Amino acid sequence: MISRVPFYTIVVLFILAGLGLAIARHAQMEIPFLPGAERPVWLVEARIDFNAKNEPVLVSMDLPDSPPGFRLFTEQAASPGYGFSVIRHDGNRRGEWSIRRAVGPQTLYYKAQFLQASDIEELPEQTPPEAQTIDWDGPQGTAATQLLAQAQQRSSTPQSLTRELIKLLNQPEPGQNAALLLQGHTEADLLVKLLNQAGLPARESQGLYLEDARRRQSLSSFVEVYADNRWLVFDPKTGEQGLPDNVLMWHKKGVSLLDVNGGSGSNVSFSIIRQTVPALQLARAQAEEHGFGQFSIYQLPIEEQSMFKLLLLLPIGAAAVVFMRIIVGVKTSGTFMPVLIAVAFLQTSLLPGIVSFITVVALGLLLRGYLSRLNLLLVARIATLVILVVFIIAIMSIVGYQLGFNTGMTITFFPMIIMAWTIERMSILWEEDGPKEVLKQGGGSLLVAILAFLAMESKLVSHLTFNFPELHFVLLAMILLMGQYKGYKLTELKRFKAMVDRA
Amino acid sequence: MKWASPFALKRAGILGMNRRNVAYIGQYNKRSLYPLVDNKLKTKLLAEKHQVTVPRLLGVVQQQHEIEHVAELVTNFASFAIKPAKGSGGKGILVITGRDGDDFVKASGSVISQEDVKRHMTNILAGLYSLGGKPDVAIIEELIEFDDRFDGFSFQGVPDIRIIIFQGYPVMAMLRCATRASDGKANLHQGAVGVGLDIATGRCLNAVQFGEVVSQHPDTGKALNQITIPYWTEMLELASTCYDMTSLGYIGTDLVLDKNKGPLLLELNARPGLSIQVANGCGLLPRLKHIEKMKKRHHSPAERVAYAKAAFGQPLAGNTASE
């Protein structure tokens, strides 16, 4: 007796490899296990309004660039007549609209979908930024120095200094110095200047509060201080540290949010909607970013992908045949003929498929009855049958089309050669074993084909086979196990029933 | 209840198709030896070398053009059988029992023309009956003149004896009688009657047709439980020799009893069917396991047959066919 250990080791390895890979890909690429799974995304629409001055227009807006906590999923611009492109410059993304000539009020739209993803963090700066030198005019300089001194006294770290400054600026009755400085400055602006003066690199950035179904929103200002080798975010109104989860960082100061050449009175406003998109679509869009993605079927051209979709279903059909023959014990005509018929059913849909299959085989058997009298060589006879099958299918298509069944056309998906062989085999079977055996094997083939079809047509199955091809390892392990099955077939329970009764 | 429980089948020791394929055929029959039994021509030549008696070979048709000369080839023979060398399950065997002018008379009594015979040979050569549709050759054999003692036990055709040989030991045997329903063929699934035979004596144990117990031949009405196979020991030894001849551990041997020549080997089968259990009303598994457990095996066919007779013979009291 050969040792079974290597065999079962391989089977277990296949199962583990298949499931492990599938789970890893599910975790890393976020491919959903169920078809139709959906993920929430935020659709943000930026609306730019301005008046064109009847001259060439160039509008440039800063676009979010890997904002922390979010992943850009799709983006598009809708603006009739304008050319649009996304330009990268110095690590900054800007959307540019251009038109040769425009007059009057103009509206441009930029839409983007963002997926909330907690694992996305801002990349650390490669070279640590340096604090800018600040020039104040006249009395403001003194006020700034005094205010800073006041805050520095009550703090020890960059964080606490920032918080103290925010507190001083936001007092219900700000002190003299604060009041003076706040003239001609926003809080955020002033804070950035003060921090820089204190030798701390700081900048202002603008983010969008994401709330469902909001219109005409504008960006809120945040102050970022560079400390401990990263940018820390503060709300200049409340002094709260850290970026709220529902804030999408849109724009970083240093560059302008919006430039309009050839227009005036420009304004940006934002609308926000919470949407759901198929999780699968998200996963595909992200496939390129991951290591696993490089080996994914998603990388192939769409045409090849749809071919693979069918190819990857074949093992399911094959497994159905193995199960029906080994475990159940159904007799079929031609081992894997039912799988090919099932694939044809996928194109024709089930009922028209069955009807046309039976019609083609029945007509073929009639014609084959005459052929047997001609005493042809086997190869020539099969070739004749192939041609006859083509004719039968052509005639059925035409008649079906004239009668208004468009299913007539789809029967061309039947594999002609296989049909010819089926007819030949059944004809021989009829002569040798009688019509009963023909019905038994033909019915068995059809039954297995229908079951294989139902398995292959299932949304879940086609989703899993295509998106998790590694699950075929599990299927392979199952087939290997069935290949070792020594128990009784279901039909044998009936075949040997009388013997047990007699005993 | 229409289904038996798998545990009941197991208790009855019934060998199922899957276990037969994996644990017996797969394990004891070396793939490279299959051609010896799958090709009847090879079997015949091998048998002659081992002094195993076989029906006389009248001719072999290997090429399409040779078919034209068939008429000349068979002029001297009133009766003969045309078989595909690589056929399986009795498929493609044409039995001619006589002549009607230029036409031939089939075993069933129907008359077919020379053209029909040629077409049949064309089909054989093209591989219609061979496994996997491979090109084949047709062999023409002398028809067996079966022993008078079998008169009435078979509706036309030859009643043949199937003996399962496991590791050289005969483990189970049955007589297959053709019926009108089986068109003169001896396959149980086509409606032939299977008569289980006692390994010790060659006496009828039980007879079935289409899985049902019968006590008479459905066409001739002859009582089946009276059968006792003559030359039983010789037959068993002939069958047992086939193990030494082929080295295949699990084979079905098909034998016939010729009026003049005695027991003849018709063909061997490396994938013998399971119906023999139904005919015997008894499962194969206990006997196969018995042989597998034996520590020391016997060398000569005669010793093996003697051992099997003692081990697998059934006492008269267990005769279920008399019910």
PDB file of N, CA and C in Angstrom, chain A residues 280-316:
ATOM      1  N   LEU A 280     -16.155  45.905  -5.429  1.00  0.00           N
ATOM      2  CA  LEU A 280     -15.279  45.283  -6.415  1.00  0.00           C
ATOM      3  C   LEU A 280     -14.623  46.335  -7.307  1.00  0.00           C
ATOM      4  N   GLN A 281     -15.438  47.336  -7.678  1.00  0.00           N
ATOM      5  CA  GLN A 281     -14.940  48.400  -8.551  1.00  0.00           C
ATOM      6  C   GLN A 281     -13.802  49.152  -7.852  1.00  0.00           C
ATOM      7  N   LEU A 282     -14.007  49.366  -6.536  1.00  0.00           N
ATOM      8  CA  LEU A 282     -12.970  50.033  -5.758  1.00  0.00           C
ATOM      9  C   LEU A 282     -11.685  49.218  -5.772  1.00  0.00           C
ATOM     10  N   ALA A 283     -11.871  47.906  -5.545  1.00  0.00           N
ATOM     11  CA  ALA A 283     -10.699  47.037  -5.456  1.00  0.00           C
ATOM     12  C   ALA A 283      -9.921  47.048  -6.753  1.00  0.00           C
ATOM     13  N   ARG A 284     -10.666  47.025  -7.859  1.00  0.00           N
ATOM     14  CA  ARG A 284      -9.993  47.008  -9.161  1.00  0.00           C
ATOM     15  C   ARG A 284      -9.216  48.280  -9.398  1.00  0.00           C
ATOM     16  N   ALA A 285      -9.836  49.405  -8.997  1.00  0.00           N
ATOM     17  CA  ALA A 285      -9.175  50.680  -9.209  1.00  0.00           C
ATOM     18  C   ALA A 285      -7.881  50.745  -8.426  1.00  0.00           C
ATOM     19  N   GLN A 286      -7.862  50.013  -7.310  1.00  0.00           N
ATOM     20  CA  GLN A 286      -6.673  50.072  -6.466  1.00  0.00           C
ATOM     21  C   GLN A 286      -5.662  48.988  -6.800  1.00  0.00           C
ATOM     22  N   ALA A 287      -6.065  48.069  -7.710  1.00  0.00           N
ATOM     23  CA  ALA A 287      -5.236  46.888  -7.944  1.00  0.00           C
ATOM     24  C   ALA A 287      -3.796  47.257  -8.261  1.00  0.00           C
ATOM     25  N   GLU A 288      -3.637  48.345  -8.994  1.00  0.00           N
ATOM     26  CA  GLU A 288      -2.289  48.679  -9.443  1.00  0.00           C
ATOM     27  C   GLU A 288      -1.370  49.071  -8.300  1.00  0.00           C
ATOM     28  N   GLU A 289      -1.967  49.582  -7.230  1.00  0.00           N
ATOM     29  CA  GLU A 289      -1.137  50.110  -6.165  1.00  0.00           C
ATOM     30  C   GLU A 289      -0.463  49.022  -5.347  1.00  0.00           C
ATOM     31  N   HIS A 290      -1.009  47.783  -5.400  1.00  0.00           N
ATOM     32  CA  HIS A 290      -0.526  46.745  -4.490  1.00  0.00           C
ATOM     33  C   HIS A 290       0.381  45.753  -5.186  1.00  0.00           C
ATOM     34  N   GLY A 291       1.170  45.105  -4.381  1.00  0.00           N
ATOM     35  CA  GLY A 291       2.065  44.078  -4.897  1.00  0.00           C
ATOM     36  C   GLY A 291       1.292  42.953  -5.547  1.00  0.00           C
ATOM     37  N   PHE A 292       0.214  42.534  -4.890  1.00  0.00           N
ATOM     38  CA  PHE A 292      -0.614  41.458  -5.422  1.00  0.00           C
ATOM     39  C   PHE A 292      -1.231  41.855  -6.750  1.00  0.00           C
ATOM     40  N   GLY A 293      -1.528  43.145  -6.857  1.00  0.00           N
ATOM     41  CA  GLY A 293      -2.243  43.653  -8.025  1.00  0.00           C
ATOM     42  C   GLY A 293      -1.497  43.393  -9.313  1.00  0.00           C
ATOM     43  N   GLN A 294      -0.166  43.354  -9.230  1.00  0.00           N
ATOM     44  CA  GLN A 294       0.632  43.168 -10.437  1.00  0.00           C
ATOM     45  C   GLN A 294       0.336  41.833 -11.101  1.00  0.00           C
ATOM     46  N   PHE A 295      -0.079  40.841 -10.272  1.00  0.00           N
ATOM     47  CA  PHE A 295      -0.309  39.513 -10.833  1.00  0.00           C
ATOM     48  C   PHE A 295      -1.789  39.250 -11.035  1.00  0.00           C
ATOM     49  N   SER A 296      -2.571  40.316 -11.009  1.00  0.00           N
ATOM     50  CA  SER A 296      -4.002  40.104 -11.039  1.00  0.00           C
ATOM     51  C   SER A 296      -4.507  40.084 -12.468  1.00  0.00           C
ATOM     52  N   ILE A 297      -5.640  39.411 -12.629  1.00  0.00           N
ATOM     53  CA  ILE A 297      -6.270  39.343 -13.948  1.00  0.00           C
ATOM     54  C   ILE A 297      -6.758  40.722 -14.364  1.00  0.00           C
ATOM     55  N   TYR A 298      -6.988  41.593 -13.359  1.00  0.00           N
ATOM     56  CA  TYR A 298      -7.487  42.935 -13.681  1.00  0.00           C
ATOM     57  C   TYR A 298      -6.519  43.697 -14.579  1.00  0.00           C
ATOM     58  N   GLN A 299      -5.254  43.251 -14.604  1.00  0.00           N
ATOM     59  CA  GLN A 299      -4.255  43.966 -15.399  1.00  0.00           C
ATOM     60  C   GLN A 299      -4.406  43.669 -16.887  1.00  0.00           C
ATOM     61  N   LEU A 300      -5.142  42.613 -17.211  1.00  0.00           N
ATOM     62  CA  LEU A 300      -5.282  42.249 -18.624  1.00  0.00           C
ATOM     63  C   LEU A 300      -6.270  43.178 -19.318  1.00  0.00           C
ATOM     64  N   PRO A 301      -6.178  43.248 -20.658  1.00  0.00           N
ATOM     65  CA  PRO A 301      -7.188  44.026 -21.386  1.00  0.00           C
ATOM     66  C   PRO A 301      -8.573  43.430 -21.139  1.00  0.00           C
ATOM     67  N   ILE A 302      -9.586  44.304 -21.215  1.00  0.00           N
ATOM     68  CA  ILE A 302     -10.953  43.890 -20.881  1.00  0.00           C
ATOM     69  C   ILE A 302     -11.379  42.659 -21.688  1.00  0.00           C
ATOM     70  N   GLU A 303     -10.988  42.629 -22.961  1.00  0.00           N
ATOM     71  CA  GLU A 303     -11.417  41.522 -23.812  1.00  0.00           C
ATOM     72  C   GLU A 303     -10.888  40.188 -23.281  1.00  0.00           C
ATOM     73  N   GLU A 304      -9.608  40.179 -22.892  1.00  0.00           N
ATOM     74  CA  GLU A 304      -9.025  38.962 -22.331  1.00  0.00           C
ATOM     75  C   GLU A 304      -9.671  38.623 -20.990  1.00  0.00           C
ATOM     76  N   GLN A 305     -10.006  39.690 -20.252  1.00  0.00           N
ATOM     77  CA  GLN A 305     -10.624  39.459 -18.943  1.00  0.00           C
ATOM     78  C   GLN A 305     -11.926  38.691 -19.083  1.00  0.00           C
ATOM     79  N   SER A 306     -12.737  39.082 -20.083  1.00  0.00           N
ATOM     80  CA  SER A 306     -14.030  38.406 -20.200  1.00  0.00           C
ATOM     81  C   SER A 306     -13.836  36.979 -20.675  1.00  0.00           C
ATOM     82  N   MET A 307     -12.765  36.739 -21.434  1.00  0.00           N
ATOM     83  CA  MET A 307     -12.480  35.364 -21.825  1.00  0.00           C
ATOM     84  C   MET A 307     -12.078  34.539 -20.600  1.00  0.00           C
ATOM     85  N   PHE A 308     -11.265  35.163 -19.731  1.00  0.00           N
ATOM     86  CA  PHE A 308     -10.848  34.466 -18.527  1.00  0.00           C
ATOM     87  C   PHE A 308     -12.027  34.172 -17.611  1.00  0.00           C
ATOM     88  N   LYS A 309     -12.987  35.087 -17.652  1.00  0.00           N
ATOM     89  CA  LYS A 309     -14.165  34.899 -16.818  1.00  0.00           C
ATOM     90  C   LYS A 309     -14.797  33.545 -17.144  1.00  0.00           C
ATOM     91  N   LEU A 310     -14.874  33.239 -18.432  1.00  0.00           N
ATOM     92  CA  LEU A 310     -15.458  31.974 -18.883  1.00  0.00           C
ATOM     93  C   LEU A 310     -14.512  30.810 -18.582  1.00  0.00           C
ATOM     94  N   LEU A 311     -13.238  31.023 -18.875  1.00  0.00           N
ATOM     95  CA  LEU A 311     -12.249  29.961 -18.660  1.00  0.00           C
ATOM     96  C   LEU A 311     -12.225  29.531 -17.199  1.00  0.00           C
ATOM     97  N   LEU A 312     -12.286  30.527 -16.312  1.00  0.00           N
ATOM     98  CA  LEU A 312     -12.184  30.211 -14.887  1.00  0.00           C
ATOM     99  C   LEU A 312     -13.439  29.523 -14.372  1.00  0.00           C
ATOM    100  N   LEU A 313     -14.502  29.545 -15.178  1.00  0.00           N
ATOM    101  CA  LEU A 313     -15.715  28.839 -14.779  1.00  0.00           C
ATOM    102  C   LEU A 313     -15.646  27.361 -15.133  1.00  0.00           C
ATOM    103  N   LEU A 314     -14.809  27.028 -16.131  1.00  0.00           N
ATOM    104  CA  LEU A 314     -14.746  25.633 -16.594  1.00  0.00           C
ATOM    105  C   LEU A 314     -14.425  24.645 -15.471  1.00  0.00           C
ATOM    106  N   PRO A 315     -13.460  24.980 -14.571  1.00  0.00           N
ATOM    107  CA  PRO A 315     -13.187  24.027 -13.496  1.00  0.00           C
ATOM    108  C   PRO A 315     -14.420  23.710 -12.649  1.00  0.00           C
ATOM    109  N   ILE A 316     -15.318  24.687 -12.513  1.00  0.00           N
ATOM    110  CA  ILE A 316     -16.548  24.444 -11.752  1.00  0.00           C
ATOM    111  C   ILE A 316     -17.371  23.365 -12.454  1.00  0.00           C
TER     112      ILE A 316
END
